[in-house]
Short mmCIF file of C-alpha atoms and ligand atoms in Angstrom, two decimals:
data_model
loop_
_atom_site.label_atom_id
_atom_site.label_comp_id
_atom_site.label_asym_id
_atom_site.label_seq_id
_atom_site.Cartn_x
_atom_site.Cartn_y
_atom_site.Cartn_z
CA MET A 1 -36.31 -1.24 19.49
CA SER A 2 -33.09 0.57 20.15
CA TYR A 3 -31.90 2.37 23.25
CA PRO A 4 -30.55 5.94 23.25
CA TYR A 5 -26.95 5.80 22.05
CA ASN A 6 -24.55 6.52 24.92
CA PRO A 7 -21.08 5.51 23.76
CA PRO A 8 -18.53 5.10 26.54
CA ASP A 9 -15.32 7.12 26.71
CA TYR A 10 -13.82 5.46 29.77
CA PHE A 11 -10.28 6.74 29.28
CA GLN A 12 -11.33 10.23 28.16
CA ILE A 13 -10.01 9.69 24.68
CA ASP A 14 -12.16 12.62 23.59
CA ASP A 15 -9.48 14.83 25.16
CA LEU A 16 -7.15 13.60 22.41
CA LEU A 17 -9.50 14.68 19.63
CA THR A 18 -9.75 18.12 18.03
CA ASP A 19 -12.95 20.16 17.94
CA GLU A 20 -13.14 19.39 14.22
CA HIS A 21 -13.02 15.64 14.94
CA LYS A 22 -15.88 15.97 17.41
CA ILE A 23 -18.02 18.06 15.07
CA ILE A 24 -17.58 15.54 12.25
CA ARG A 25 -18.33 12.61 14.55
CA SER A 26 -21.43 14.29 15.88
CA ALA A 27 -22.76 14.98 12.35
CA ILE A 28 -22.34 11.34 11.32
CA ARG A 29 -23.73 10.07 14.63
CA ASP A 30 -26.87 12.18 14.23
CA TYR A 31 -27.29 11.01 10.66
CA ILE A 32 -27.03 7.34 11.65
CA THR A 33 -29.52 7.80 14.49
CA ARG A 34 -31.95 9.66 12.24
CA SER A 35 -31.64 7.86 8.92
CA VAL A 36 -30.06 4.43 9.40
CA VAL A 37 -31.18 3.05 12.78
CA PRO A 38 -34.92 3.29 11.89
CA ILE A 39 -34.57 1.40 8.58
CA ILE A 40 -31.65 -0.98 8.92
CA ASP A 41 -33.35 -3.97 10.54
CA GLU A 42 -35.97 -4.13 7.80
CA ALA A 43 -33.30 -3.67 5.11
CA ALA A 44 -31.35 -6.59 6.59
CA HIS A 45 -34.47 -8.76 6.78
CA LYS A 46 -35.24 -8.01 3.14
CA ALA A 47 -31.56 -8.39 2.16
CA GLU A 48 -31.61 -4.95 0.54
CA PHE A 49 -28.93 -2.31 0.56
CA PRO A 50 -30.64 1.05 1.16
CA VAL A 51 -29.08 2.53 -1.96
CA LYS A 52 -30.67 5.95 -1.49
CA ILE A 53 -28.32 6.64 1.39
CA VAL A 54 -25.30 6.72 -0.94
CA LYS A 55 -26.10 10.28 -2.06
CA GLU A 56 -26.78 11.32 1.53
CA LEU A 57 -23.45 9.86 2.65
CA GLY A 58 -21.78 11.78 -0.18
CA GLU A 59 -23.38 15.00 1.03
CA LEU A 60 -22.14 14.27 4.55
CA GLY A 61 -18.56 13.98 3.27
CA VAL A 62 -18.16 10.33 4.18
CA PHE A 63 -16.50 9.35 0.89
CA GLY A 64 -12.79 10.18 0.60
CA PRO A 65 -12.52 12.34 3.70
CA PHE A 66 -8.70 12.29 3.50
CA ILE A 67 -8.61 12.98 -0.26
CA PRO A 68 -7.64 16.62 -1.00
CA GLU A 69 -10.46 19.08 -1.59
CA GLU A 70 -9.38 19.81 -5.16
CA TYR A 71 -10.51 16.27 -6.05
CA GLY A 72 -13.76 16.45 -4.11
CA GLY A 73 -12.52 15.06 -0.79
CA ALA A 74 -12.48 16.90 2.52
CA GLY A 75 -8.71 16.98 3.15
CA LEU A 76 -9.20 15.61 6.67
CA ASP A 77 -6.76 13.52 8.68
CA HIS A 78 -6.92 9.77 9.27
CA ILE A 79 -8.37 10.06 12.76
CA ALA A 80 -11.36 11.85 11.23
CA TYR A 81 -11.66 9.00 8.72
CA GLY A 82 -11.52 6.48 11.58
CA LEU A 83 -14.16 8.28 13.61
CA ILE A 84 -16.47 8.36 10.59
CA MET A 85 -16.03 4.60 10.16
CA THR A 86 -16.85 3.99 13.86
CA GLU A 87 -20.09 5.93 13.57
CA LEU A 88 -21.10 4.24 10.31
CA GLU A 89 -20.48 0.76 11.67
CA ARG A 90 -22.58 1.56 14.74
CA GLY A 91 -25.35 1.78 12.15
CA ASP A 92 -24.36 -1.37 10.25
CA SER A 93 -21.16 -2.99 8.97
CA GLY A 94 -22.70 -2.91 5.48
CA ILE A 95 -22.98 0.88 5.56
CA ARG A 96 -19.37 1.13 6.68
CA SER A 97 -18.40 -1.38 3.98
CA THR A 98 -19.80 0.86 1.28
CA ALA A 99 -17.83 3.80 2.64
CA SER A 100 -14.66 1.69 3.06
CA VAL A 101 -14.81 0.44 -0.49
CA GLN A 102 -15.63 3.82 -2.00
CA THR A 103 -12.94 5.63 -0.01
CA SER A 104 -10.06 3.22 0.49
CA LEU A 105 -10.46 0.76 -2.35
CA VAL A 106 -11.69 3.01 -5.16
CA MET A 107 -10.86 6.67 -4.45
CA TYR A 108 -7.53 5.92 -2.77
CA PRO A 109 -6.05 3.93 -5.71
CA ILE A 110 -7.33 6.45 -8.26
CA PHE A 111 -5.84 9.27 -6.20
CA SER A 112 -2.55 7.46 -5.45
CA PHE A 113 -1.91 5.57 -8.69
CA GLY A 114 -4.15 7.30 -11.25
CA SER A 115 -3.38 9.82 -13.99
CA GLU A 116 -4.46 13.42 -13.58
CA ALA A 117 -7.25 12.82 -16.12
CA GLN A 118 -8.51 9.79 -14.16
CA LYS A 119 -8.51 11.76 -10.92
CA ARG A 120 -10.46 14.66 -12.44
CA LYS A 121 -12.91 12.35 -14.18
CA TYR A 122 -13.83 10.03 -11.32
CA LEU A 123 -12.90 11.40 -7.88
CA PRO A 124 -15.36 14.31 -7.51
CA LYS A 125 -18.30 12.15 -8.59
CA LEU A 126 -17.25 9.33 -6.26
CA ALA A 127 -16.96 11.84 -3.39
CA GLU A 128 -20.50 13.08 -4.04
CA GLY A 129 -21.93 9.58 -4.24
CA GLU A 130 -22.94 10.27 -7.84
CA LEU A 131 -20.84 7.27 -8.86
CA ILE A 132 -20.57 4.07 -6.83
CA GLY A 133 -17.35 2.06 -7.02
CA CYS A 134 -16.27 -1.47 -6.23
CA PHE A 135 -12.90 -3.25 -5.92
CA GLY A 136 -12.11 -6.53 -7.61
CA LEU A 137 -9.21 -8.47 -6.15
CA THR A 138 -10.60 -11.77 -4.80
CA GLU A 139 -11.32 -14.56 -7.28
CA PRO A 140 -13.20 -17.85 -6.99
CA ASN A 141 -9.90 -19.75 -6.66
CA HIS A 142 -7.77 -17.09 -4.94
CA GLY A 143 -8.84 -15.31 -1.74
CA SER A 144 -6.07 -15.13 0.85
CA ASP A 145 -3.52 -15.59 -1.93
CA PRO A 146 -4.40 -12.83 -4.41
CA GLY A 147 -0.91 -12.99 -5.92
CA SER A 148 -1.99 -16.16 -7.75
CA MET A 149 -4.91 -14.43 -9.51
CA GLU A 150 -5.97 -15.77 -12.91
CA THR A 151 -7.70 -12.68 -14.35
CA ARG A 152 -5.66 -11.43 -17.31
CA ILE A 153 -5.25 -8.46 -19.63
CA ARG A 154 -3.82 -8.82 -23.13
CA ASP A 155 -2.48 -5.94 -25.20
CA ASN A 156 -4.68 -5.48 -28.25
CA GLY A 157 -3.49 -2.24 -29.87
CA ASP A 158 -5.12 0.85 -28.37
CA HIS A 159 -6.79 -1.19 -25.63
CA TYR A 160 -6.38 -4.27 -23.47
CA LEU A 161 -8.70 -7.27 -23.51
CA LEU A 162 -9.74 -8.25 -19.99
CA ASN A 163 -10.80 -11.83 -19.17
CA GLY A 164 -11.53 -13.57 -15.89
CA SER A 165 -13.76 -13.20 -12.87
CA LYS A 166 -13.81 -11.79 -9.36
CA MET A 167 -15.94 -13.00 -6.48
CA TRP A 168 -17.31 -11.69 -3.18
CA ILE A 169 -17.22 -8.12 -4.37
CA THR A 170 -18.96 -5.50 -2.21
CA ASN A 171 -21.28 -3.23 -4.24
CA SER A 172 -20.70 -5.30 -7.40
CA SER A 173 -24.11 -5.04 -9.05
CA ILE A 174 -24.80 -1.43 -8.02
CA ALA A 175 -21.35 -0.10 -8.94
CA ASP A 176 -20.82 2.27 -11.85
CA ILE A 177 -17.10 1.57 -11.94
CA ALA A 178 -14.81 -1.18 -10.70
CA VAL A 179 -11.14 -0.91 -9.78
CA VAL A 180 -9.94 -4.30 -11.06
CA TRP A 181 -6.59 -6.04 -10.57
CA ALA A 182 -5.36 -8.39 -13.32
CA LYS A 183 -2.08 -9.79 -14.62
CA ASP A 184 -0.56 -8.68 -17.94
CA GLU A 185 1.32 -10.89 -20.40
CA LEU A 186 4.46 -10.57 -18.26
CA GLY A 187 2.57 -11.75 -15.17
CA LYS A 188 2.69 -8.28 -13.61
CA ILE A 189 -0.37 -7.20 -11.64
CA ARG A 190 -1.96 -4.02 -13.03
CA GLY A 191 -4.88 -1.98 -11.76
CA MET A 192 -7.56 -0.55 -14.04
CA ILE A 193 -10.86 1.32 -13.95
CA VAL A 194 -13.62 -0.65 -15.67
CA GLU A 195 -16.97 0.98 -16.42
CA LYS A 196 -20.27 -0.81 -15.93
CA GLU A 197 -21.65 -0.37 -19.46
CA TRP A 198 -18.67 -1.88 -21.26
CA LYS A 199 -19.48 -4.86 -23.42
CA GLY A 200 -18.55 -8.21 -21.92
CA PHE A 201 -18.72 -6.96 -18.31
CA SER A 202 -21.42 -8.32 -15.98
CA ALA A 203 -21.83 -8.18 -12.20
CA PRO A 204 -24.34 -10.72 -10.86
CA GLU A 205 -25.32 -10.44 -7.22
CA THR A 206 -24.66 -13.25 -4.71
CA HIS A 207 -27.78 -14.16 -2.74
CA SER A 208 -28.49 -16.28 0.35
CA LYS A 209 -26.10 -14.50 2.69
CA TRP A 210 -26.69 -14.66 6.44
CA SER A 211 -24.19 -11.86 6.99
CA LEU A 212 -24.01 -8.28 5.67
CA ARG A 213 -27.55 -8.69 4.45
CA ALA A 214 -28.01 -4.93 4.03
CA SER A 215 -25.03 -4.82 1.66
CA VAL A 216 -24.64 -5.92 -1.95
CA THR A 217 -22.08 -8.67 -2.62
CA GLY A 218 -21.48 -10.28 -6.00
CA GLU A 219 -19.25 -11.28 -8.86
CA LEU A 220 -17.48 -9.38 -11.61
CA VAL A 221 -17.27 -11.33 -14.86
CA PHE A 222 -15.08 -10.16 -17.75
CA ASP A 223 -15.46 -11.69 -21.18
CA ASP A 224 -13.15 -9.96 -23.66
CA VAL A 225 -13.85 -6.55 -22.12
CA LYS A 226 -12.07 -3.79 -24.04
CA VAL A 227 -10.25 -1.63 -21.52
CA PRO A 228 -8.86 1.57 -23.09
CA LYS A 229 -5.20 2.05 -22.24
CA GLU A 230 -5.99 5.37 -20.56
CA ASN A 231 -8.00 3.42 -17.96
CA ILE A 232 -4.96 1.58 -16.62
CA LEU A 233 -3.68 3.05 -13.33
CA PRO A 234 -0.27 4.18 -14.58
CA GLU A 235 1.61 4.67 -11.33
CA ILE A 236 1.62 1.13 -9.88
CA THR A 237 2.51 -2.43 -10.80
CA GLY A 238 2.62 -5.52 -8.59
CA LEU A 239 0.71 -6.93 -5.64
CA LYS A 240 1.75 -4.04 -3.44
CA GLY A 241 -0.79 -1.85 -5.34
CA PRO A 242 -3.92 -3.61 -4.05
CA LEU A 243 -2.22 -4.31 -0.71
CA MET A 244 -1.63 -0.58 -0.20
CA CYS A 245 -5.37 -0.03 -0.75
CA LEU A 246 -6.06 -2.75 1.81
CA ASN A 247 -3.87 -0.95 4.37
CA SER A 248 -6.21 2.01 4.16
CA ALA A 249 -9.38 -0.10 4.29
CA ARG A 250 -8.10 -2.30 7.14
CA PHE A 251 -7.25 0.85 9.09
CA GLY A 252 -10.87 1.98 8.65
CA ILE A 253 -12.18 -1.41 9.77
CA ALA A 254 -10.04 -1.30 12.93
CA TRP A 255 -11.99 1.85 13.83
CA GLY A 256 -15.31 0.71 12.38
CA ALA A 257 -15.57 -2.50 14.41
CA ILE A 258 -15.48 -0.38 17.59
CA GLY A 259 -18.81 1.16 16.53
CA ALA A 260 -20.50 -2.24 16.24
CA ALA A 261 -19.00 -3.29 19.60
CA ILE A 262 -20.19 -0.13 21.33
CA ASP A 263 -23.72 -0.57 19.97
CA CYS A 264 -23.81 -4.10 21.41
CA TYR A 265 -22.33 -3.04 24.76
CA ASN A 266 -24.66 -0.05 25.01
CA THR A 267 -27.67 -2.26 24.33
CA ALA A 268 -26.55 -4.94 26.80
CA LEU A 269 -25.90 -2.41 29.57
CA GLN A 270 -29.26 -0.69 29.25
CA TYR A 271 -31.14 -3.96 28.94
CA ALA A 272 -29.36 -5.38 32.01
CA LEU A 273 -30.33 -2.33 34.04
CA GLU A 274 -34.00 -2.65 33.01
CA ARG A 275 -34.55 -6.40 32.95
CA LYS A 276 -35.49 -7.92 36.31
CA GLN A 277 -35.14 -11.55 37.33
CA PHE A 278 -35.26 -12.96 40.88
CA GLY A 279 -36.68 -9.57 41.88
CA LYS A 280 -33.62 -7.57 40.83
CA PRO A 281 -32.15 -6.02 37.69
CA ILE A 282 -29.93 -8.61 36.04
CA ALA A 283 -27.19 -5.91 36.08
CA SER A 284 -26.93 -6.53 39.83
CA PHE A 285 -25.66 -10.09 39.34
CA GLN A 286 -21.88 -10.49 39.36
CA LEU A 287 -21.81 -12.68 36.26
CA GLN A 288 -23.57 -10.01 34.21
CA GLN A 289 -21.31 -7.30 35.65
CA LYS A 290 -18.28 -9.36 34.66
CA LYS A 291 -19.52 -9.46 31.07
CA LEU A 292 -20.19 -5.73 30.98
CA ALA A 293 -16.91 -4.81 32.68
CA GLU A 294 -14.91 -6.97 30.30
CA MET A 295 -16.73 -5.54 27.29
CA LEU A 296 -15.91 -2.00 28.36
CA THR A 297 -12.28 -2.92 29.04
CA GLU A 298 -11.89 -4.43 25.57
CA ILE A 299 -13.62 -1.48 23.87
CA THR A 300 -11.34 0.93 25.71
CA LYS A 301 -8.21 -0.99 24.67
CA ALA A 302 -9.42 -1.02 21.06
CA GLN A 303 -10.16 2.71 21.15
CA LEU A 304 -6.65 3.43 22.40
CA MET A 305 -5.08 1.20 19.77
CA ALA A 306 -7.12 2.84 17.02
CA TRP A 307 -6.30 6.33 18.20
CA ARG A 308 -2.56 5.63 18.36
CA LEU A 309 -2.68 4.00 14.94
CA GLY A 310 -4.44 7.09 13.63
CA LYS A 311 -1.67 9.33 15.00
CA LEU A 312 0.96 7.11 13.36
CA LYS A 313 -0.98 7.12 10.08
CA ASN A 314 -1.24 10.90 10.16
CA GLU A 315 2.55 10.99 10.46
CA ASN A 316 2.90 8.40 7.69
CA ARG A 317 4.49 6.01 10.20
CA ALA A 318 1.79 3.30 10.51
CA THR A 319 3.23 0.02 9.22
CA PRO A 320 1.10 -2.58 7.39
CA ALA A 321 1.81 -5.01 10.25
CA GLN A 322 0.52 -2.54 12.85
CA ILE A 323 -2.62 -2.09 10.78
CA SER A 324 -3.04 -5.88 10.56
CA MET A 325 -2.74 -6.21 14.32
CA ALA A 326 -5.37 -3.52 14.90
CA LYS A 327 -7.79 -4.93 12.31
CA ARG A 328 -7.46 -8.41 13.75
CA ASN A 329 -7.72 -7.38 17.39
CA ASN A 330 -10.59 -4.94 17.02
CA VAL A 331 -12.78 -7.15 14.83
CA GLU A 332 -12.28 -10.13 17.15
CA MET A 333 -13.04 -7.87 20.09
CA ALA A 334 -16.30 -6.73 18.44
CA LEU A 335 -17.33 -10.26 17.55
CA LYS A 336 -16.73 -11.50 21.12
CA ILE A 337 -18.66 -8.55 22.54
CA ALA A 338 -21.56 -9.20 20.17
CA ARG A 339 -21.69 -12.82 21.36
CA GLU A 340 -21.54 -11.85 25.06
CA ALA A 341 -24.05 -9.03 24.63
CA ARG A 342 -26.43 -11.41 22.91
CA GLN A 343 -26.37 -13.61 25.99
CA VAL A 344 -27.08 -10.70 28.32
CA LEU A 345 -30.36 -10.20 26.45
CA GLY A 346 -31.37 -13.84 26.75
CA ALA A 347 -34.00 -14.78 24.18
CA MET A 348 -34.58 -11.14 23.26
CA GLY A 349 -31.01 -11.12 21.96
CA ILE A 350 -31.88 -13.24 18.96
CA THR A 351 -34.58 -10.89 17.70
CA GLY A 352 -34.36 -8.02 15.27
CA ASP A 353 -35.84 -5.79 17.97
CA PHE A 354 -32.26 -5.15 19.05
CA PRO A 355 -29.20 -4.65 16.83
CA ILE A 356 -26.94 -7.27 18.41
CA MET A 357 -27.66 -10.35 16.32
CA ARG A 358 -27.37 -8.31 13.11
CA HIS A 359 -24.00 -6.92 14.22
CA MET A 360 -22.85 -10.42 15.17
CA MET A 361 -23.76 -11.87 11.80
CA ASN A 362 -22.16 -8.92 10.00
CA LEU A 363 -18.95 -9.29 11.94
CA GLU A 364 -18.60 -12.86 10.68
CA SER A 365 -17.85 -11.27 7.29
CA VAL A 366 -15.72 -8.49 8.71
CA VAL A 367 -13.48 -11.05 10.43
CA THR A 368 -12.98 -12.71 7.01
CA TYR A 369 -12.76 -9.90 4.48
CA GLU A 370 -9.79 -7.57 4.10
CA GLY A 371 -7.61 -10.49 5.20
CA THR A 372 -8.89 -13.24 7.49
CA HIS A 373 -8.23 -13.36 11.22
CA ASP A 374 -5.58 -16.05 10.66
CA ILE A 375 -3.88 -14.27 7.76
CA HIS A 376 -3.44 -11.17 9.94
CA LEU A 377 -1.95 -13.34 12.66
CA LEU A 378 0.54 -14.69 10.12
CA ILE A 379 1.38 -11.14 9.04
CA THR A 380 2.20 -10.33 12.68
CA GLY A 381 4.16 -13.58 12.98
CA HIS A 382 6.15 -12.66 9.89
CA ASP A 383 6.82 -9.19 11.25
CA ILE A 384 8.06 -10.56 14.59
CA THR A 385 10.20 -13.41 13.28
CA GLY A 386 11.10 -12.38 9.73
CA ILE A 387 9.90 -15.82 8.66
CA HIS A 388 7.09 -16.09 6.11
CA ALA A 389 4.65 -18.84 7.26
CA PHE A 390 2.16 -18.55 4.39
CA GLU A 391 3.67 -21.20 2.18
P1 LIG B 401 4.27 -10.87 -0.36
O1 LIG B 401 5.35 -11.56 -1.12
O2 LIG B 401 4.31 -10.88 1.12
O3 LIG B 401 4.17 -9.34 -0.84
C1 LIG B 401 4.07 -9.01 -2.22
C2 LIG B 401 4.51 -7.56 -2.35
O4 LIG B 401 3.58 -6.72 -1.65
C3 LIG B 401 4.27 -6.02 -0.59
N1 LIG B 401 3.33 -6.00 0.54
C4 LIG B 401 2.68 -4.90 0.89
N2 LIG B 401 2.72 -3.65 0.41
C5 LIG B 401 1.91 -2.75 0.99
N3 LIG B 401 1.08 -3.06 2.00
C6 LIG B 401 1.00 -4.31 2.50
N4 LIG B 401 0.15 -4.61 3.48
C7 LIG B 401 1.82 -5.30 1.95
N5 LIG B 401 2.02 -6.63 2.18
C8 LIG B 401 2.94 -7.05 1.31
C9 LIG B 401 5.51 -6.81 -0.32
O5 LIG B 401 6.50 -6.00 0.25
C10 LIG B 401 5.87 -7.26 -1.72
O6 LIG B 401 6.40 -6.16 -2.41
P2 LIG B 401 7.55 -6.36 -3.54
O7 LIG B 401 7.89 -4.97 -3.97
O8 LIG B 401 8.66 -7.09 -2.83
O9 LIG B 401 6.92 -7.19 -4.61
O10 LIG B 401 2.87 -11.43 -0.89
P3 LIG B 401 2.20 -12.85 -0.71
O11 LIG B 401 1.69 -13.25 -2.07
O12 LIG B 401 3.08 -13.80 0.02
O13 LIG B 401 0.87 -12.55 0.17
C11 LIG B 401 0.96 -11.81 1.32
C12 LIG B 401 -0.41 -11.71 2.04
C13 LIG B 401 -0.97 -13.06 2.39
C14 LIG B 401 -0.12 -10.98 3.32
C15 LIG B 401 -1.44 -10.93 1.27
O14 LIG B 401 -1.58 -11.39 0.00
C16 LIG B 401 -2.75 -10.75 1.99
O15 LIG B 401 -2.89 -9.79 2.74
N6 LIG B 401 -3.80 -11.63 1.78
C17 LIG B 401 -5.14 -11.33 2.22
C18 LIG B 401 -5.97 -10.93 1.03
C19 LIG B 401 -6.94 -9.85 1.35
O16 LIG B 401 -6.86 -9.14 2.35
N7 LIG B 401 -7.87 -9.63 0.47
C20 LIG B 401 -8.83 -8.58 0.62
C21 LIG B 401 -9.67 -8.41 -0.63
S1 LIG B 401 -10.56 -6.87 -0.65
C22 LIG B 401 -11.77 -7.05 0.49
O17 LIG B 401 -11.88 -7.98 1.21
C23 LIG B 401 -12.71 -5.92 0.56
S2 LIG B 401 -13.95 -6.08 1.72
C24 LIG B 401 -14.44 -4.47 1.74
C25 LIG B 401 -15.62 -4.15 2.53
O18 LIG B 401 -16.75 -4.56 2.16
O19 LIG B 401 -15.46 -3.42 3.54
P1 LIG B 402 -9.57 -18.67 1.71
O1 LIG B 402 -8.40 -17.87 1.28
O2 LIG B 402 -9.97 -19.83 0.90
O3 LIG B 402 -9.32 -19.13 3.21
C1 LIG B 402 -10.11 -20.13 3.85
C2 LIG B 402 -9.51 -20.38 5.24
O4 LIG B 402 -8.16 -20.84 5.11
C3 LIG B 402 -9.47 -19.11 6.08
O5 LIG B 402 -9.77 -19.41 7.42
C4 LIG B 402 -8.03 -18.66 5.97
O6 LIG B 402 -7.59 -17.90 7.11
C5 LIG B 402 -7.30 -20.00 5.88
N1 LIG B 402 -6.00 -19.89 5.20
C6 LIG B 402 -5.75 -19.51 3.93
N2 LIG B 402 -4.43 -19.50 3.68
C7 LIG B 402 -3.83 -19.88 4.83
C8 LIG B 402 -2.47 -20.04 5.23
N3 LIG B 402 -1.46 -19.79 4.40
N4 LIG B 402 -2.23 -20.44 6.49
C9 LIG B 402 -3.23 -20.67 7.37
N5 LIG B 402 -4.53 -20.53 7.04
C10 LIG B 402 -4.82 -20.13 5.80
N6 LIG B 402 -12.86 -9.19 -1.96
C11 LIG B 402 -12.60 -8.20 -2.86
O7 LIG B 402 -11.65 -8.28 -3.64
N7 LIG B 402 -13.39 -7.10 -2.92
C12 LIG B 402 -14.47 -6.93 -2.11
O8 LIG B 402 -15.17 -5.90 -2.17
C13 LIG B 402 -14.77 -7.97 -1.17
N8 LIG B 402 -15.88 -7.87 -0.40
C14 LIG B 402 -16.24 -8.93 0.40
C15 LIG B 402 -17.47 -8.91 1.05
C16 LIG B 402 -17.87 -9.99 1.82
C17 LIG B 402 -19.21 -9.99 2.49
C18 LIG B 402 -17.01 -11.11 1.98
C19 LIG B 402 -17.41 -12.25 2.84
C20 LIG B 402 -15.80 -11.14 1.32
C21 LIG B 402 -15.40 -10.07 0.50
N9 LIG B 402 -14.21 -10.11 -0.24
C22 LIG B 402 -13.92 -9.10 -1.13
C23 LIG B 402 -13.39 -11.32 -0.24
C24 LIG B 402 -12.51 -11.47 1.00
O9 LIG B 402 -11.45 -10.58 0.99
C25 LIG B 402 -12.05 -12.92 1.03
O10 LIG B 402 -13.18 -13.70 1.38
C26 LIG B 402 -10.92 -13.15 2.02
O11 LIG B 402 -9.74 -12.50 1.61
C27 LIG B 402 -10.63 -14.65 2.26
O12 LIG B 402 -10.58 -15.34 1.06
P2 LIG B 402 -11.43 -16.70 0.87
O13 LIG B 402 -12.82 -16.40 1.29
O14 LIG B 402 -11.20 -17.16 -0.51
O15 LIG B 402 -10.84 -17.70 1.92
#
C-alpha cells in the first residue's frame, strides 16, 4: 500500500524554481507514481531490476539532462538534474542509481573527456536508453582508495590489453558499455570505453544483497581484453578524471536522498494520522509529533542545501568539498528519517506494504557508495584544516 504522495515544501523552495523545473519535476513524479510505485516492491522482493523502464526513462529525458542537445541530452541546468534525481529516488534508490550512473558516470566522462567520434557514437544512444552504461572504478582490494587500483592496460600496437577486475559495479551485467579506469605502464590512470561483446570481458552479477535489491550490481572481469586506442578517453589522465565524474554523481545523490526521505516522512505522517491507539490517532502523541517535526526540519535543511548547491553548480562554483558535505549530510538525513519513520509505523513498518523498509535498506548502500560517510567527513576535514587525514 502507498499513500498519495504529498511532498512538503515548508520553506516555499518552489518559489526558487523556474516553471521549466516544475514541469520537468511533475512529469517525472507522475511517471514514478504510475510506473514505478506499483511494481517496485515486487521487483525488490524478487531481486530484479525492472529493465524495461530504461527505455521509458530515456524517453522522459532522465539520462544526461545537462548534456547539450546536439549529443542527445536536454541542455538543462543542474537544478533540473537534481529535481529529477529526487523524484526517481522517491521511487527507489536503484532507479536513481541507474540514472546517476548513466548520466554522471558514463555520459559525463564521454562528454567531458571523450573524442568527438566517441561523443557522436555513444551519447545519443545512452540518452535514449538504447545503450546502458556502467562505471568501473572500485576493485576487490581498493574501494575508498581507488588511486591504488591494480587494473592495468599495456600498449600492444594498435590497441591496449586490459587486465584486472572491478567490483560492486551498478548495472554491470546489463550494461552494453563500461567506462573503465585502469593504470598504464607509467602508472597513470586512464579512462576507456569497453564494449560488452569484446573477447575476455565478462560481467557476473553479485547476488544475495539485502540492499538495492531492485538494482543490478556485479563485477567486471578483464582477461587480455583488446581495447582499440580510439576507445581511450583522450582528454584526461590521473585520478581526478574519475573523481570529477563522482562530483557530478554525488551532487545527484545529495538531491536524490531527499526523495527517499520525503517518501518515508509522507508515509509516516499519513499513517500517524490514521492509526489509533489509546482511543486517539498516534499523531496526537507528543513523541510522535517530535519525530515528524524533526523529520520535516531535516528535510527542509537538506532541500535548502541542495538548492544552494545547485545554484553554485550552475555557476560552476560548487567545490568538490561542498558536494561531499551535501552528499554526506543528505544521505545520513534520509537514513535517519527512514529509521524513525519505520518506528512510527510499528510492526507495519517492517512490511513491504509500505516503502520505508525498502528505502532504509537501499540507503545503507547509498551511504557507502560514491564515497563512504566517513570518507566524506575526511574530505571536509581536509578542506577545513588543509591536513590530509587519509593516510
Ligand atoms: P588525492 O591525492 O586527494 O587526489 C588525487 C587527485 O585528484 C584530485 N581530486 C579531485 N578532483 C576532482 N574532484 C574531486 N572530488 C577530487 N578529489 C581529489 C586532486 O586534486 C588530485 O589532483 P592532482 O592533479 O594533484 O593529481 O587522492 P587520494 O588518493 O588521496 O584519495 C582521495 C579520496 C579518498 C578523497 C578519493 O579517492 C575518494 O573520494 N575516495 C572514495 C572513492 C569513491 O567515492 N568511489 C566511488 C566509486 S563509484 C560508485 O560508488 C558508484 S555508485 C553509483 C550508483 O549506483 O549510484
Ligand atoms: P572500504 O574502502 O574497504 O572501507 C571500509 C570502511 O573503512 C568504511 O567504513 C570506510 O569509511 C572506512 N575507511 C576506509 N579508509 C579509511 C580512512 N582512510 N580513514 C577512516 N576510515 C576509512 N563502485 C564503482 O566503481 N562503480 C559502481 O557502479 C559502484 N556501484 C556500487 C553499488 C553498490 C550497491 C555498492 C554497495 C557499492 C558500489 N560501488 C561502485 C563501490 C563503492 O563505491 C565502494 O563500496 C565504496 O567506495 C567503499 O569502498 P569499500 O566498499 O571497498 O570499502
